[in-house]
């Protein structure tokens, strides 16, 4: 990593933006009158729409429709009665905010839209402003009567810029006391907007700051406004819950990244997230950086910087830090403590290794600690006892939870918080490993492969070594890491794999070793909701059909 | 990737026939399917609603052209379940 911006990355990004802009223009040119959901955007949440399309297309292959005996052309359909498609589900403000996220005032070089492969289920929302407003109004009315409609997966931009945002937020606040989670570039975060956000609390804001330098913001984000730079101090003075994120973009010098971190640190967010940049195969035919080398350097610099800022500095993806710096896997390592939190007041610090909490003196996994901290946080008990190792010495700390809340610490329930303790990872639940054994036993399998990603691999290997014999006896369980060919480039997260990527890995595995008799696929790759489809819209059942080895889904939360 | 593991979708004739039913029974089945579909959706062309009232088989589909003319299925049903 040099202290000079990588200008080639900026040049590639400009080319990528030109391609994206052309795709957007083309999509707008094709649009039909009225509100349109492209089939793809409903696939993950409502495949019955795709089924109806298939039925109509089948009929049109075998005949034609008529009106008064005359042939008529058919090229689409509309839902006749919305009541057929609503479900009784808790209201989701995020679903409505997503529909309003159709514009952005900045043009970041690292924007995910510049790297879109074009074949995911997320599409541009090309509907007219008035049609989007009608759509949102309909969903608000449904939410107010306890119902929800399928949520299309449009590509997301900035929500706070939309004039309807506060109208929607105020109405949703009347029917839900759950926090609103908003991600914003901060251009709209002036004092009046922050006041209005405070009025619809609880709200958690992730400010995508990226740079605190007006010059860099103009160069990398095409942004000439300084609203976001003032916003952090205002939110801090109001004790609002917010975090800051920045992409460690190679076209920024390290000194510029560090300056931004130090700037954000002054406003005391609950955390600063430093995101490692991803490049899909469509961003550039050639990889513009050596990712492994670059990521490792960023990780090393972030870890070194942690000791000279107050705010927790968290690398994303979190587990990359473990790989890059060779930490022992499955350790409850504290990587940051939020200022003014119960943990900070009790002098818990970076490098401590937590071993127990209250009556749980011997915590066996990262997920167990994470779950216990979450439960205790929600219980609103006034004191919590943390057992830890500091430089190898066992120690015990009493956390005065209510004392911190009384002093203005904003991260109390209903927000998720661990008393200000930020751990390297949430890890993998032992119950998920037990599920491997249950499925294998049901299927009579003796040699099982489990799909994972290269960031999770060391953690999973370690858990299998420590717990495998106890959990599943002589069953052989081997992790496999599919290559992400769908997105290509340097994309490696498990949640971004598709059924096609996994099917290819299974074929290769079968060719190498035909003795495997079961493959387990963690469910996050097939998305939330009950329909189990991947980012390309393909159902898990298709992977089952095309796989050379029997495949089952392992229902679990993301391993991270 | 090729889907090599999919077994071919089978089709055969089972049984010898049990009476004197004609193809109208199948026609009714197709009609009920299309009417069921049109109960859920309304068809459109370039975004505009098209209230269809019939369906005509293509001449070359399934040999449904016994008398040389394509056979039509009326969709404006008496029971009002159509469009």
mmCIF file of C-alpha atoms in Angstrom, chain A residues 1-286:
data_model
loop_
_atom_site.group_PDB
_atom_site.id
_atom_site.type_symbol
_atom_site.label_atom_id
_atom_site.label_comp_id
_atom_site.label_asym_id
_atom_site.label_seq_id
_atom_site.Cartn_x
_atom_site.Cartn_y
_atom_site.Cartn_z
ATOM 1 C CA UNK A 1 0.000 0.000 0.000
ATOM 2 C CA UNK A 2 1.459 3.343 -0.983
ATOM 3 C CA UNK A 3 0.661 6.827 0.085
ATOM 4 C CA UNK A 4 -0.205 7.641 -3.491
ATOM 5 C CA UNK A 5 -3.707 7.238 -4.885
ATOM 6 C CA UNK A 6 -4.044 4.463 -7.451
ATOM 7 C CA UNK A 7 -5.220 6.451 -10.473
ATOM 8 C CA UNK A 8 -5.774 3.358 -12.575
ATOM 9 C CA UNK A 9 -8.582 2.334 -10.205
ATOM 10 C CA UNK A 10 -10.257 5.711 -10.767
ATOM 11 C CA UNK A 11 -9.934 5.340 -14.537
ATOM 12 C CA UNK A 12 -11.476 1.854 -14.470
ATOM 13 C CA UNK A 13 -14.270 3.170 -12.290
ATOM 14 C CA UNK A 14 -15.098 5.917 -14.787
ATOM 15 C CA UNK A 15 -15.372 3.301 -17.544
ATOM 16 C CA UNK A 16 -17.566 1.128 -15.301
ATOM 17 C CA UNK A 17 -19.833 4.087 -14.573
ATOM 18 C CA UNK A 18 -20.232 4.795 -18.287
ATOM 19 C CA UNK A 19 -21.395 1.208 -18.796
ATOM 20 C CA UNK A 20 -23.807 1.422 -15.842
ATOM 21 C CA UNK A 21 -25.236 4.746 -17.009
ATOM 22 C CA UNK A 22 -25.821 3.281 -20.475
ATOM 23 C CA UNK A 23 -27.652 0.304 -18.920
ATOM 24 C CA UNK A 24 -29.832 2.679 -16.873
ATOM 25 C CA UNK A 25 -30.710 4.744 -19.938
ATOM 26 C CA UNK A 26 -31.568 1.614 -21.862
ATOM 27 C CA UNK A 27 -33.776 0.288 -19.028
ATOM 28 C CA UNK A 28 -35.639 3.602 -18.857
ATOM 29 C CA UNK A 29 -36.160 3.616 -22.621
ATOM 30 C CA UNK A 30 -37.826 0.191 -22.457
ATOM 31 C CA UNK A 31 -40.240 0.980 -19.683
ATOM 32 C CA UNK A 32 -43.960 0.444 -20.014
ATOM 33 C CA UNK A 33 -46.601 2.838 -18.768
ATOM 34 C CA UNK A 34 -47.779 2.234 -15.197
ATOM 35 C CA UNK A 35 -46.111 0.600 -12.229
ATOM 36 C CA UNK A 36 -43.872 -2.240 -13.364
ATOM 37 C CA UNK A 37 -42.096 -4.891 -11.337
ATOM 38 C CA UNK A 38 -39.708 -6.760 -13.591
ATOM 39 C CA UNK A 39 -40.180 -10.478 -12.920
ATOM 40 C CA UNK A 40 -36.633 -10.726 -11.567
ATOM 41 C CA UNK A 41 -37.263 -8.334 -8.691
ATOM 42 C CA UNK A 42 -40.070 -10.473 -7.310
ATOM 43 C CA UNK A 43 -38.338 -13.818 -7.781
ATOM 44 C CA UNK A 44 -36.719 -14.019 -4.362
ATOM 45 C CA UNK A 45 -39.819 -12.993 -2.488
ATOM 46 C CA UNK A 46 -42.731 -14.124 -4.639
ATOM 47 C CA UNK A 47 -41.949 -16.844 -7.202
ATOM 48 C CA UNK A 48 -45.674 -17.402 -7.784
ATOM 49 C CA UNK A 49 -45.476 -14.326 -10.013
ATOM 50 C CA UNK A 50 -42.877 -16.132 -12.111
ATOM 51 C CA UNK A 51 -45.115 -19.221 -12.153
ATOM 52 C CA UNK A 52 -48.044 -17.225 -13.532
ATOM 53 C CA UNK A 53 -45.759 -15.757 -16.179
ATOM 54 C CA UNK A 54 -44.741 -19.280 -17.205
ATOM 55 C CA UNK A 55 -48.392 -20.352 -17.483
ATOM 56 C CA UNK A 56 -49.278 -17.390 -19.693
ATOM 57 C CA UNK A 57 -46.187 -17.917 -21.846
ATOM 58 C CA UNK A 58 -47.077 -21.587 -22.251
ATOM 59 C CA UNK A 59 -50.575 -20.647 -23.407
ATOM 60 C CA UNK A 60 -49.089 -18.144 -25.876
ATOM 61 C CA UNK A 61 -46.780 -20.829 -27.283
ATOM 62 C CA UNK A 62 -49.762 -23.049 -28.081
ATOM 63 C CA UNK A 63 -52.346 -20.518 -29.147
ATOM 64 C CA UNK A 64 -53.492 -16.911 -28.914
ATOM 65 C CA UNK A 65 -56.085 -14.910 -27.027
ATOM 66 C CA UNK A 66 -58.985 -13.136 -28.720
ATOM 67 C CA UNK A 67 -61.358 -10.246 -28.062
ATOM 68 C CA UNK A 68 -64.674 -10.467 -29.967
ATOM 69 C CA UNK A 69 -63.154 -13.199 -32.132
ATOM 70 C CA UNK A 70 -60.175 -11.008 -33.133
ATOM 71 C CA UNK A 71 -56.636 -11.995 -32.200
ATOM 72 C CA UNK A 72 -54.953 -9.727 -29.634
ATOM 73 C CA UNK A 73 -51.291 -9.433 -28.681
ATOM 74 C CA UNK A 74 -50.362 -10.036 -25.048
ATOM 75 C CA UNK A 75 -46.985 -9.033 -23.567
ATOM 76 C CA UNK A 76 -47.615 -8.856 -19.821
ATOM 77 C CA UNK A 77 -50.073 -9.116 -16.984
ATOM 78 C CA UNK A 78 -51.214 -7.279 -13.903
ATOM 79 C CA UNK A 79 -52.350 -8.605 -10.568
ATOM 80 C CA UNK A 80 -56.134 -8.385 -10.498
ATOM 81 C CA UNK A 81 -56.679 -8.103 -6.752
ATOM 82 C CA UNK A 82 -53.941 -7.125 -4.329
ATOM 83 C CA UNK A 83 -55.764 -8.947 -1.522
ATOM 84 C CA UNK A 84 -54.683 -12.247 -3.120
ATOM 85 C CA UNK A 85 -51.041 -11.406 -2.416
ATOM 86 C CA UNK A 86 -50.950 -9.923 1.047
ATOM 87 C CA UNK A 87 -49.747 -11.788 4.129
ATOM 88 C CA UNK A 88 -50.216 -11.141 7.844
ATOM 89 C CA UNK A 89 -46.681 -10.119 8.802
ATOM 90 C CA UNK A 90 -45.200 -7.528 11.161
ATOM 91 C CA UNK A 91 -44.683 -4.170 9.417
ATOM 92 C CA UNK A 92 -41.312 -3.623 7.756
ATOM 93 C CA UNK A 93 -40.186 -0.021 7.492
ATOM 94 C CA UNK A 94 -37.046 -1.108 5.632
ATOM 95 C CA UNK A 95 -39.142 -2.608 2.849
ATOM 96 C CA UNK A 96 -40.840 0.745 2.293
ATOM 97 C CA UNK A 97 -37.611 2.725 2.629
ATOM 98 C CA UNK A 98 -35.992 0.456 0.044
ATOM 99 C CA UNK A 99 -38.666 1.446 -2.473
ATOM 100 C CA UNK A 100 -37.861 5.100 -1.821
ATOM 101 C CA UNK A 101 -34.107 4.581 -2.311
ATOM 102 C CA UNK A 102 -34.106 5.495 -5.962
ATOM 103 C CA UNK A 103 -31.703 8.393 -6.133
ATOM 104 C CA UNK A 104 -28.289 9.428 -4.958
ATOM 105 C CA UNK A 105 -26.621 12.820 -4.894
ATOM 106 C CA UNK A 106 -23.092 11.456 -5.147
ATOM 107 C CA UNK A 107 -21.289 9.233 -7.646
ATOM 108 C CA UNK A 108 -18.830 7.149 -5.666
ATOM 109 C CA UNK A 109 -16.099 5.384 -7.608
ATOM 110 C CA UNK A 110 -16.697 2.264 -5.506
ATOM 111 C CA UNK A 111 -20.496 2.219 -5.820
ATOM 112 C CA UNK A 112 -21.765 -1.338 -6.183
ATOM 113 C CA UNK A 113 -23.857 -0.256 -9.159
ATOM 114 C CA UNK A 114 -20.656 0.183 -11.159
ATOM 115 C CA UNK A 115 -19.870 -3.488 -10.669
ATOM 116 C CA UNK A 116 -23.294 -4.950 -11.296
ATOM 117 C CA UNK A 117 -23.052 -8.094 -13.376
ATOM 118 C CA UNK A 118 -26.555 -7.398 -14.690
ATOM 119 C CA UNK A 119 -27.880 -10.892 -14.006
ATOM 120 C CA UNK A 120 -28.840 -10.609 -10.345
ATOM 121 C CA UNK A 121 -32.432 -10.329 -9.182
ATOM 122 C CA UNK A 122 -31.891 -6.673 -8.202
ATOM 123 C CA UNK A 123 -32.864 -4.307 -11.027
ATOM 124 C CA UNK A 124 -33.110 -0.552 -11.493
ATOM 125 C CA UNK A 125 -36.431 0.841 -10.319
ATOM 126 C CA UNK A 126 -37.410 2.499 -13.579
ATOM 127 C CA UNK A 127 -40.917 3.440 -12.490
ATOM 128 C CA UNK A 128 -42.077 7.027 -12.647
ATOM 129 C CA UNK A 129 -41.956 9.056 -9.431
ATOM 130 C CA UNK A 130 -45.758 9.111 -9.214
ATOM 131 C CA UNK A 131 -45.982 5.327 -9.618
ATOM 132 C CA UNK A 132 -43.390 4.727 -6.900
ATOM 133 C CA UNK A 133 -45.386 7.017 -4.631
ATOM 134 C CA UNK A 134 -48.550 5.026 -5.344
ATOM 135 C CA UNK A 135 -46.674 1.816 -4.575
ATOM 136 C CA UNK A 136 -45.413 3.192 -1.258
ATOM 137 C CA UNK A 137 -48.862 4.518 -0.359
ATOM 138 C CA UNK A 138 -50.383 1.092 -0.990
ATOM 139 C CA UNK A 139 -47.788 -0.598 1.216
ATOM 140 C CA UNK A 140 -48.308 1.958 3.990
ATOM 141 C CA UNK A 141 -52.056 1.295 3.915
ATOM 142 C CA UNK A 142 -51.424 -2.448 4.053
ATOM 143 C CA UNK A 143 -48.948 -2.024 6.942
ATOM 144 C CA UNK A 144 -51.531 -0.020 8.855
ATOM 145 C CA UNK A 145 -53.908 -2.975 8.632
ATOM 146 C CA UNK A 146 -51.247 -5.517 9.626
ATOM 147 C CA UNK A 147 -50.495 -6.816 6.154
ATOM 148 C CA UNK A 148 -47.537 -6.921 3.809
ATOM 149 C CA UNK A 149 -47.074 -7.321 0.095
ATOM 150 C CA UNK A 150 -44.106 -9.088 -1.495
ATOM 151 C CA UNK A 151 -40.985 -6.919 -1.436
ATOM 152 C CA UNK A 152 -39.311 -6.422 -4.800
ATOM 153 C CA UNK A 153 -35.503 -6.403 -4.834
ATOM 154 C CA UNK A 154 -34.700 -3.143 -6.566
ATOM 155 C CA UNK A 155 -31.186 -1.756 -6.536
ATOM 156 C CA UNK A 156 -30.735 0.554 -3.590
ATOM 157 C CA UNK A 157 -29.397 4.074 -3.537
ATOM 158 C CA UNK A 158 -30.082 6.840 -0.981
ATOM 159 C CA UNK A 159 -33.333 7.024 0.968
ATOM 160 C CA UNK A 160 -33.025 10.318 2.868
ATOM 161 C CA UNK A 161 -33.089 12.315 -0.374
ATOM 162 C CA UNK A 162 -36.591 11.154 -1.198
ATOM 163 C CA UNK A 163 -39.283 13.761 -0.457
ATOM 164 C CA UNK A 164 -41.654 11.056 0.790
ATOM 165 C CA UNK A 165 -39.212 9.626 3.326
ATOM 166 C CA UNK A 166 -40.492 11.430 6.416
ATOM 167 C CA UNK A 167 -44.123 10.948 5.416
ATOM 168 C CA UNK A 168 -43.460 7.183 5.318
ATOM 169 C CA UNK A 169 -41.291 7.195 8.466
ATOM 170 C CA UNK A 170 -43.887 9.080 10.530
ATOM 171 C CA UNK A 171 -46.657 6.720 9.485
ATOM 172 C CA UNK A 172 -44.544 3.626 10.121
ATOM 173 C CA UNK A 173 -43.560 4.949 13.561
ATOM 174 C CA UNK A 174 -47.239 4.999 14.550
ATOM 175 C CA UNK A 175 -47.498 1.251 14.001
ATOM 176 C CA UNK A 176 -44.023 0.005 14.938
ATOM 177 C CA UNK A 177 -41.706 0.719 17.866
ATOM 178 C CA UNK A 178 -38.783 -1.118 16.233
ATOM 179 C CA UNK A 179 -35.677 0.908 15.279
ATOM 180 C CA UNK A 180 -35.392 2.208 11.728
ATOM 181 C CA UNK A 181 -32.028 1.241 10.232
ATOM 182 C CA UNK A 182 -30.914 3.820 7.674
ATOM 183 C CA UNK A 183 -27.816 3.915 5.551
ATOM 184 C CA UNK A 184 -26.995 7.283 4.032
ATOM 185 C CA UNK A 185 -24.244 9.154 2.247
ATOM 186 C CA UNK A 186 -25.144 12.043 4.547
ATOM 187 C CA UNK A 187 -25.778 14.718 1.916
ATOM 188 C CA UNK A 188 -29.271 15.270 3.263
ATOM 189 C CA UNK A 189 -28.231 15.145 6.935
ATOM 190 C CA UNK A 190 -28.619 18.833 7.739
ATOM 191 C CA UNK A 191 -29.756 20.033 11.157
ATOM 192 C CA UNK A 192 -33.443 20.055 10.229
ATOM 193 C CA UNK A 193 -33.284 16.502 8.850
ATOM 194 C CA UNK A 194 -31.497 15.297 11.968
ATOM 195 C CA UNK A 195 -34.200 16.931 14.118
ATOM 196 C CA UNK A 196 -36.864 15.148 12.120
ATOM 197 C CA UNK A 197 -35.013 11.851 12.445
ATOM 198 C CA UNK A 198 -34.872 12.372 16.177
ATOM 199 C CA UNK A 199 -38.641 12.826 16.150
ATOM 200 C CA UNK A 200 -39.140 9.346 14.634
ATOM 201 C CA UNK A 201 -36.714 7.636 17.038
ATOM 202 C CA UNK A 202 -35.485 5.005 17.590
ATOM 203 C CA UNK A 203 -33.340 5.395 14.482
ATOM 204 C CA UNK A 204 -29.900 3.943 13.807
ATOM 205 C CA UNK A 205 -27.935 5.704 11.093
ATOM 206 C CA UNK A 206 -24.972 4.330 9.179
ATOM 207 C CA UNK A 207 -23.205 7.301 7.598
ATOM 208 C CA UNK A 208 -21.291 6.266 4.527
ATOM 209 C CA UNK A 209 -18.690 9.009 4.994
ATOM 210 C CA UNK A 210 -15.816 7.554 2.973
ATOM 211 C CA UNK A 211 -13.762 10.705 3.223
ATOM 212 C CA UNK A 212 -13.606 13.786 5.433
ATOM 213 C CA UNK A 213 -11.564 15.736 2.920
ATOM 214 C CA UNK A 214 -13.554 18.039 0.600
ATOM 215 C CA UNK A 215 -10.896 17.526 -2.098
ATOM 216 C CA UNK A 216 -11.070 13.745 -1.877
ATOM 217 C CA UNK A 217 -14.872 13.797 -1.746
ATOM 218 C CA UNK A 218 -14.895 15.864 -4.933
ATOM 219 C CA UNK A 219 -12.398 13.525 -6.590
ATOM 220 C CA UNK A 220 -13.774 10.125 -5.482
ATOM 221 C CA UNK A 221 -17.463 10.828 -4.852
ATOM 222 C CA UNK A 222 -18.218 13.788 -7.132
ATOM 223 C CA UNK A 223 -19.505 15.533 -4.015
ATOM 224 C CA UNK A 224 -19.134 19.243 -3.348
ATOM 225 C CA UNK A 225 -21.432 19.449 -0.329
ATOM 226 C CA UNK A 226 -20.025 19.514 3.185
ATOM 227 C CA UNK A 227 -23.328 18.707 4.920
ATOM 228 C CA UNK A 228 -22.210 15.249 5.962
ATOM 229 C CA UNK A 229 -19.066 16.597 7.632
ATOM 230 C CA UNK A 230 -21.168 18.786 9.939
ATOM 231 C CA UNK A 231 -23.774 16.071 10.529
ATOM 232 C CA UNK A 232 -21.591 13.827 12.678
ATOM 233 C CA UNK A 233 -21.088 16.475 15.359
ATOM 234 C CA UNK A 234 -24.804 17.314 15.419
ATOM 235 C CA UNK A 235 -25.828 13.668 15.869
ATOM 236 C CA UNK A 236 -23.205 13.249 18.567
ATOM 237 C CA UNK A 237 -24.479 16.281 20.498
ATOM 238 C CA UNK A 238 -27.979 14.793 20.400
ATOM 239 C CA UNK A 239 -26.741 11.400 21.695
ATOM 240 C CA UNK A 240 -28.114 9.649 18.609
ATOM 241 C CA UNK A 241 -27.016 6.140 17.701
ATOM 242 C CA UNK A 242 -24.937 6.204 14.559
ATOM 243 C CA UNK A 243 -21.927 4.598 12.978
ATOM 244 C CA UNK A 244 -19.584 5.673 10.216
ATOM 245 C CA UNK A 245 -18.342 3.594 7.313
ATOM 246 C CA UNK A 246 -15.664 4.112 4.732
ATOM 247 C CA UNK A 247 -14.440 2.033 1.848
ATOM 248 C CA UNK A 248 -10.662 1.577 1.907
ATOM 249 C CA UNK A 249 -10.545 2.551 -1.754
ATOM 250 C CA UNK A 250 -7.170 2.158 -3.460
ATOM 251 C CA UNK A 251 -7.644 5.483 -5.234
ATOM 252 C CA UNK A 252 -7.293 7.113 -1.824
ATOM 253 C CA UNK A 253 -3.909 7.383 -0.169
ATOM 254 C CA UNK A 254 -3.596 5.759 3.255
ATOM 255 C CA UNK A 255 -3.022 9.209 4.798
ATOM 256 C CA UNK A 256 -6.443 10.243 3.438
ATOM 257 C CA UNK A 257 -8.108 7.138 4.921
ATOM 258 C CA UNK A 258 -6.437 7.687 8.297
ATOM 259 C CA UNK A 259 -7.421 11.356 8.317
ATOM 260 C CA UNK A 260 -11.062 10.341 7.751
ATOM 261 C CA UNK A 261 -10.958 7.815 10.586
ATOM 262 C CA UNK A 262 -9.529 10.422 12.960
ATOM 263 C CA UNK A 263 -12.167 12.926 11.863
ATOM 264 C CA UNK A 264 -15.014 10.438 12.491
ATOM 265 C CA UNK A 265 -13.513 9.404 15.819
ATOM 266 C CA UNK A 266 -14.006 12.924 17.212
ATOM 267 C CA UNK A 267 -17.796 12.642 16.900
ATOM 268 C CA UNK A 268 -17.983 9.386 18.881
ATOM 269 C CA UNK A 269 -19.993 7.051 16.686
ATOM 270 C CA UNK A 270 -20.568 3.638 18.223
ATOM 271 C CA UNK A 271 -18.203 2.148 15.617
ATOM 272 C CA UNK A 272 -16.267 2.987 12.448
ATOM 273 C CA UNK A 273 -16.506 0.298 9.785
ATOM 274 C CA UNK A 274 -13.662 0.047 7.289
ATOM 275 C CA UNK A 275 -14.876 -1.912 4.282
ATOM 276 C CA UNK A 276 -12.470 -3.813 2.067
ATOM 277 C CA UNK A 277 -13.338 -2.963 -1.550
ATOM 278 C CA UNK A 278 -14.716 -5.682 -3.785
ATOM 279 C CA UNK A 279 -14.324 -5.834 -7.559
ATOM 280 C CA UNK A 280 -16.594 -8.015 -9.660
ATOM 281 C CA UNK A 281 -15.561 -9.362 -13.066
ATOM 282 C CA UNK A 282 -17.503 -6.541 -14.743
ATOM 283 C CA UNK A 283 -15.604 -3.733 -13.042
ATOM 284 C CA UNK A 284 -12.482 -4.473 -14.968
ATOM 285 C CA UNK A 285 -11.304 -7.345 -17.165
ATOM 286 C CA UNK A 286 -8.013 -7.330 -15.254
#
